[in-house]
PDB file of C-alpha atoms in Angstrom:
ATOM      1  CA  UNK A   1      17.968-104.407 128.381  1.00 82.00           C
ATOM      2  CA  UNK A   2      19.094-104.407 132.071  1.00 91.00           C
ATOM      3  CA  UNK A   3      21.407-106.994 133.342  1.00 96.00           C
ATOM      4  CA  UNK A   4      20.211-109.852 135.586  1.00 94.00           C
ATOM      5  CA  UNK A   5      22.391-108.470 138.409  1.00 94.00           C
ATOM      6  CA  UNK A   6      20.756-105.041 138.246  1.00 96.00           C
ATOM      7  CA  UNK A   7      17.247-106.496 138.041  1.00 95.00           C
ATOM      8  CA  UNK A   8      17.971-108.738 141.125  1.00 94.00           C
ATOM      9  CA  UNK A   9      19.344-105.787 143.005  1.00 93.00           C
ATOM     10  CA  UNK A  10      16.364-103.630 142.091  1.00 95.00           C
ATOM     11  CA  UNK A  11      13.781-106.344 142.926  1.00 95.00           C
ATOM     12  CA  UNK A  12      15.574-107.264 146.094  1.00 92.00           C
ATOM     13  CA  UNK A  13      15.509-103.647 147.330  1.00 93.00           C
ATOM     14  CA  UNK A  14      11.831-103.283 146.292  1.00 96.00           C
ATOM     15  CA  UNK A  15      10.895-106.627 147.839  1.00 95.00           C
ATOM     16  CA  UNK A  16      12.692-105.941 151.114  1.00 93.00           C
ATOM     17  CA  UNK A  17      11.284-102.469 151.519  1.00 94.00           C
ATOM     18  CA  UNK A  18       7.688-103.776 150.869  1.00 96.00           C
ATOM     19  CA  UNK A  19       8.054-106.703 153.309  1.00 94.00           C
ATOM     20  CA  UNK A  20       9.529-104.531 156.040  1.00 94.00           C
ATOM     21  CA  UNK A  21       6.689-102.173 155.717  1.00 96.00           C
ATOM     22  CA  UNK A  22       4.331-104.973 156.428  1.00 95.00           C
ATOM     23  CA  UNK A  23       6.499-106.352 159.284  1.00 95.00           C
ATOM     24  CA  UNK A  24       6.461-102.892 160.835  1.00 95.00           C
ATOM     25  CA  UNK A  25       2.709-103.196 161.187  1.00 94.00           C
ATOM     26  CA  UNK A  26       3.521-105.901 163.705  1.00 94.00           C
ATOM     27  CA  UNK A  27       6.040-103.609 165.283  1.00 94.00           C
ATOM     28  CA  UNK A  28       8.965-105.754 163.992  1.00 94.00           C
ATOM     29  CA  UNK A  29      12.213-104.990 162.185  1.00 91.00           C
ATOM     30  CA  UNK A  30      14.044-107.051 159.697  1.00 90.00           C
ATOM     31  CA  UNK A  31      16.381-108.444 162.373  1.00 89.00           C
ATOM     32  CA  UNK A  32      13.422-109.284 164.642  1.00 92.00           C
ATOM     33  CA  UNK A  33      11.856-111.245 161.892  1.00 93.00           C
ATOM     34  CA  UNK A  34      15.103-112.998 161.171  1.00 91.00           C
ATOM     35  CA  UNK A  35      15.753-113.937 164.745  1.00 94.00           C
ATOM     36  CA  UNK A  36      12.092-115.200 165.285  1.00 95.00           C
ATOM     37  CA  UNK A  37      12.420-117.268 162.045  1.00 94.00           C
ATOM     38  CA  UNK A  38      15.686-118.722 163.143  1.00 94.00           C
ATOM     39  CA  UNK A  39      14.359-119.702 166.580  1.00 96.00           C
ATOM     40  CA  UNK A  40      11.189-121.210 165.019  1.00 96.00           C
ATOM     41  CA  UNK A  41      13.349-123.236 162.654  1.00 94.00           C
ATOM     42  CA  UNK A  42      15.576-124.541 165.472  1.00 94.00           C
ATOM     43  CA  UNK A  43      13.655-124.585 168.799  1.00 95.00           C
ATOM     44  CA  UNK A  44      16.069-124.809 171.733  1.00 93.00           C
ATOM     45  CA  UNK A  45      18.980-123.202 169.818  1.00 93.00           C
ATOM     46  CA  UNK A  46      21.418-121.353 172.032  1.00 92.00           C
ATOM     47  CA  UNK A  47      22.196-117.635 171.682  1.00 91.00           C
ATOM     48  CA  UNK A  48      25.792-118.611 170.622  1.00 91.00           C
ATOM     49  CA  UNK A  49      24.556-120.991 167.925  1.00 92.00           C
ATOM     50  CA  UNK A  50      22.027-118.358 166.730  1.00 92.00           C
ATOM     51  CA  UNK A  51      24.829-115.751 166.414  1.00 90.00           C
ATOM     52  CA  UNK A  52      26.795-118.198 164.300  1.00 90.00           C
ATOM     53  CA  UNK A  53      23.892-119.089 162.135  1.00 89.00           C
ATOM     54  CA  UNK A  54      23.075-115.329 161.515  1.00 88.00           C
ATOM     55  CA  UNK A  55      26.776-114.375 161.364  1.00 85.00           C
ATOM     56  CA  UNK A  56      26.509-111.594 163.850  1.00 86.00           C
ATOM     57  CA  UNK A  57      28.083-110.782 167.210  1.00 86.00           C
ATOM     58  CA  UNK A  58      26.676-112.646 170.179  1.00 86.00           C
ATOM     59  CA  UNK A  59      26.034-109.279 171.943  1.00 87.00           C
ATOM     60  CA  UNK A  60      23.772-108.256 169.071  1.00 89.00           C
ATOM     61  CA  UNK A  61      21.858-111.493 169.364  1.00 89.00           C
ATOM     62  CA  UNK A  62      21.447-110.929 173.136  1.00 91.00           C
ATOM     63  CA  UNK A  63      19.907-107.464 172.482  1.00 92.00           C
ATOM     64  CA  UNK A  64      17.434-108.770 169.914  1.00 92.00           C
ATOM     65  CA  UNK A  65      16.540-111.713 172.111  1.00 94.00           C
ATOM     66  CA  UNK A  66      16.155-109.370 175.136  1.00 95.00           C
ATOM     67  CA  UNK A  67      13.771-107.218 173.101  1.00 95.00           C
ATOM     68  CA  UNK A  68      11.756-110.156 171.880  1.00 97.00           C
ATOM     69  CA  UNK A  69      11.585-111.614 175.420  1.00 97.00           C
ATOM     70  CA  UNK A  70      10.381-108.243 176.784  1.00 97.00           C
ATOM     71  CA  UNK A  71       7.523-108.414 174.220  1.00 96.00           C
ATOM     72  CA  UNK A  72       6.640-111.917 175.283  1.00 97.00           C
ATOM     73  CA  UNK A  73       7.633-113.502 171.985  1.00 98.00           C
ATOM     74  CA  UNK A  74      10.659-115.484 173.028  1.00 98.00           C
ATOM     75  CA  UNK A  75      11.607-117.265 176.269  1.00 97.00           C
ATOM     76  CA  UNK A  76      15.082-118.354 177.530  1.00 94.00           C
ATOM     77  CA  UNK A  77      15.299-121.716 179.333  1.00 90.00           C
ATOM     78  CA  UNK A  78      18.352-123.302 180.906  1.00 86.00           C
ATOM     79  CA  UNK A  79      20.002-125.448 178.289  1.00 74.00           C
ATOM     80  CA  UNK A  80      19.405-129.098 179.291  1.00 74.00           C
ATOM     81  CA  UNK A  81      23.038-130.099 178.660  1.00 75.00           C
ATOM     82  CA  UNK A  82      24.955-126.806 179.327  1.00 74.00           C
ATOM     83  CA  UNK A  83      23.909-124.814 182.332  1.00 76.00           C
ATOM     84  CA  UNK A  84      25.979-121.806 181.223  1.00 79.00           C
ATOM     85  CA  UNK A  85      23.861-121.643 177.970  1.00 82.00           C
ATOM     86  CA  UNK A  86      20.120-120.756 177.349  1.00 86.00           C
ATOM     87  CA  UNK A  87      17.782-122.532 175.061  1.00 92.00           C
ATOM     88  CA  UNK A  88      15.663-120.200 173.011  1.00 96.00           C
ATOM     89  CA  UNK A  89      12.048-120.901 172.261  1.00 97.00           C
ATOM     90  CA  UNK A  90       9.065-119.021 170.921  1.00 98.00           C
ATOM     91  CA  UNK A  91       6.285-118.424 173.387  1.00 98.00           C
ATOM     92  CA  UNK A  92       2.732-119.124 172.308  1.00 98.00           C
ATOM     93  CA  UNK A  93       2.376-115.503 171.410  1.00 98.00           C
ATOM     94  CA  UNK A  94       5.684-115.745 169.439  1.00 98.00           C
ATOM     95  CA  UNK A  95       4.171-118.727 167.638  1.00 97.00           C
ATOM     96  CA  UNK A  96       1.124-116.596 166.650  1.00 98.00           C
ATOM     97  CA  UNK A  97       3.285-113.779 165.463  1.00 97.00           C
ATOM     98  CA  UNK A  98       5.550-116.218 163.569  1.00 96.00           C
ATOM     99  CA  UNK A  99       2.348-117.632 161.849  1.00 97.00           C
ATOM    100  CA  UNK A 100       1.298-114.068 161.006  1.00 97.00           C
ATOM    101  CA  UNK A 101       4.777-113.490 159.454  1.00 96.00           C
ATOM    102  CA  UNK A 102       4.461-116.731 157.475  1.00 95.00           C
ATOM    103  CA  UNK A 103       1.100-115.578 156.034  1.00 96.00           C
ATOM    104  CA  UNK A 104       2.405-112.043 155.434  1.00 96.00           C
ATOM    105  CA  UNK A 105       5.403-113.483 153.566  1.00 94.00           C
ATOM    106  CA  UNK A 106       3.253-115.843 151.481  1.00 96.00           C
ATOM    107  CA  UNK A 107       1.032-112.900 150.464  1.00 97.00           C
ATOM    108  CA  UNK A 108       4.056-110.820 149.722  1.00 97.00           C
ATOM    109  CA  UNK A 109       5.536-113.535 147.577  1.00 96.00           C
ATOM    110  CA  UNK A 110       2.324-113.961 145.699  1.00 97.00           C
ATOM    111  CA  UNK A 111       2.018-110.230 145.017  1.00 97.00           C
ATOM    112  CA  UNK A 112       5.583-109.892 143.850  1.00 97.00           C
ATOM    113  CA  UNK A 113       5.289-113.028 141.507  1.00 98.00           C
ATOM    114  CA  UNK A 114       1.739-112.243 140.431  1.00 98.00           C
ATOM    115  CA  UNK A 115       2.711-111.913 136.719  1.00 98.00           C
ATOM    116  CA  UNK A 116       4.213-115.381 136.556  1.00 98.00           C
ATOM    117  CA  UNK A 117       2.453-118.790 136.128  1.00 98.00           C
ATOM    118  CA  UNK A 118       2.927-121.385 138.799  1.00 97.00           C
ATOM    119  CA  UNK A 119       5.494-123.175 136.515  1.00 98.00           C
ATOM    120  CA  UNK A 120       7.423-119.886 136.050  1.00 98.00           C
ATOM    121  CA  UNK A 121       7.413-119.221 139.747  1.00 97.00           C
ATOM    122  CA  UNK A 122       8.847-122.761 140.495  1.00 98.00           C
ATOM    123  CA  UNK A 123      11.480-122.272 137.738  1.00 98.00           C
ATOM    124  CA  UNK A 124      12.492-118.765 138.930  1.00 97.00           C
ATOM    125  CA  UNK A 125      12.736-119.931 142.567  1.00 96.00           C
ATOM    126  CA  UNK A 126      14.891-122.963 141.557  1.00 97.00           C
ATOM    127  CA  UNK A 127      17.203-120.736 139.456  1.00 97.00           C
ATOM    128  CA  UNK A 128      17.538-118.075 142.269  1.00 95.00           C
ATOM    129  CA  UNK A 129      18.285-120.735 144.775  1.00 95.00           C
ATOM    130  CA  UNK A 130      21.014-122.066 142.403  1.00 96.00           C
ATOM    131  CA  UNK A 131      22.554-118.623 141.954  1.00 95.00           C
ATOM    132  CA  UNK A 132      22.360-117.946 145.761  1.00 93.00           C
ATOM    133  CA  UNK A 133      24.110-121.230 146.562  1.00 93.00           C
ATOM    134  CA  UNK A 134      26.783-120.557 144.102  1.00 95.00           C
ATOM    135  CA  UNK A 135      27.389-117.166 145.842  1.00 92.00           C
ATOM    136  CA  UNK A 136      27.794-118.911 149.198  1.00 90.00           C
ATOM    137  CA  UNK A 137      24.613-117.546 150.662  1.00 87.00           C
ATOM    138  CA  UNK A 138      23.073-119.514 153.500  1.00 84.00           C
ATOM    139  CA  UNK A 139      19.441-120.640 152.947  1.00 83.00           C
ATOM    140  CA  UNK A 140      17.058-118.645 155.115  1.00 79.00           C
ATOM    141  CA  UNK A 141      19.486-116.157 156.360  1.00 78.00           C
ATOM    142  CA  UNK A 142      19.380-112.614 154.883  1.00 76.00           C
ATOM    143  CA  UNK A 143      22.823-111.232 154.103  1.00 72.00           C
ATOM    144  CA  UNK A 144      21.856-107.988 155.607  1.00 68.00           C
ATOM    145  CA  UNK A 145      22.621-109.498 159.046  1.00 61.00           C
ATOM    146  CA  UNK A 146      26.308-109.020 158.248  1.00 58.00           C
ATOM    147  CA  UNK A 147      25.803-105.298 158.568  1.00 59.00           C
ATOM    148  CA  UNK A 148      24.729-105.694 162.161  1.00 58.00           C
ATOM    149  CA  UNK A 149      28.315-106.392 163.344  1.00 46.00           C
ATOM    150  CA  UNK A 150      30.620-109.223 163.155  1.00 42.00           C
TER     151      UNK A 150
END
């Protein structure tokens, strides 16, 4: 029998590649999805705060935000309390794409966990959250961001 660590790694790689293939249909990469999600979760966040949350260099955040802004998904506004900073928000188009990603993510989760009952899904999710927390992983932040430069 395989170890839990191996199975988690195997499933993680599989789940990630499957999700990224679907996100690519929306012309988005994993980092784009992560940045959109982080801005949606904290509207008005600054680029600096976003870099800290995602644990990547601010210059990388600027590049991703520039790209998303060029696509009309994100807008920068002067921060109300710090004129040197920009508040980041999703545009209406960005909100629509974020909703498409939410649906895509729910469908992906359902496909991946199809063999499990609802009770088993809840239990598995709780156990995985417990293990992730014990490893110091931040909720909602993919550890792959660390490979983008820090």
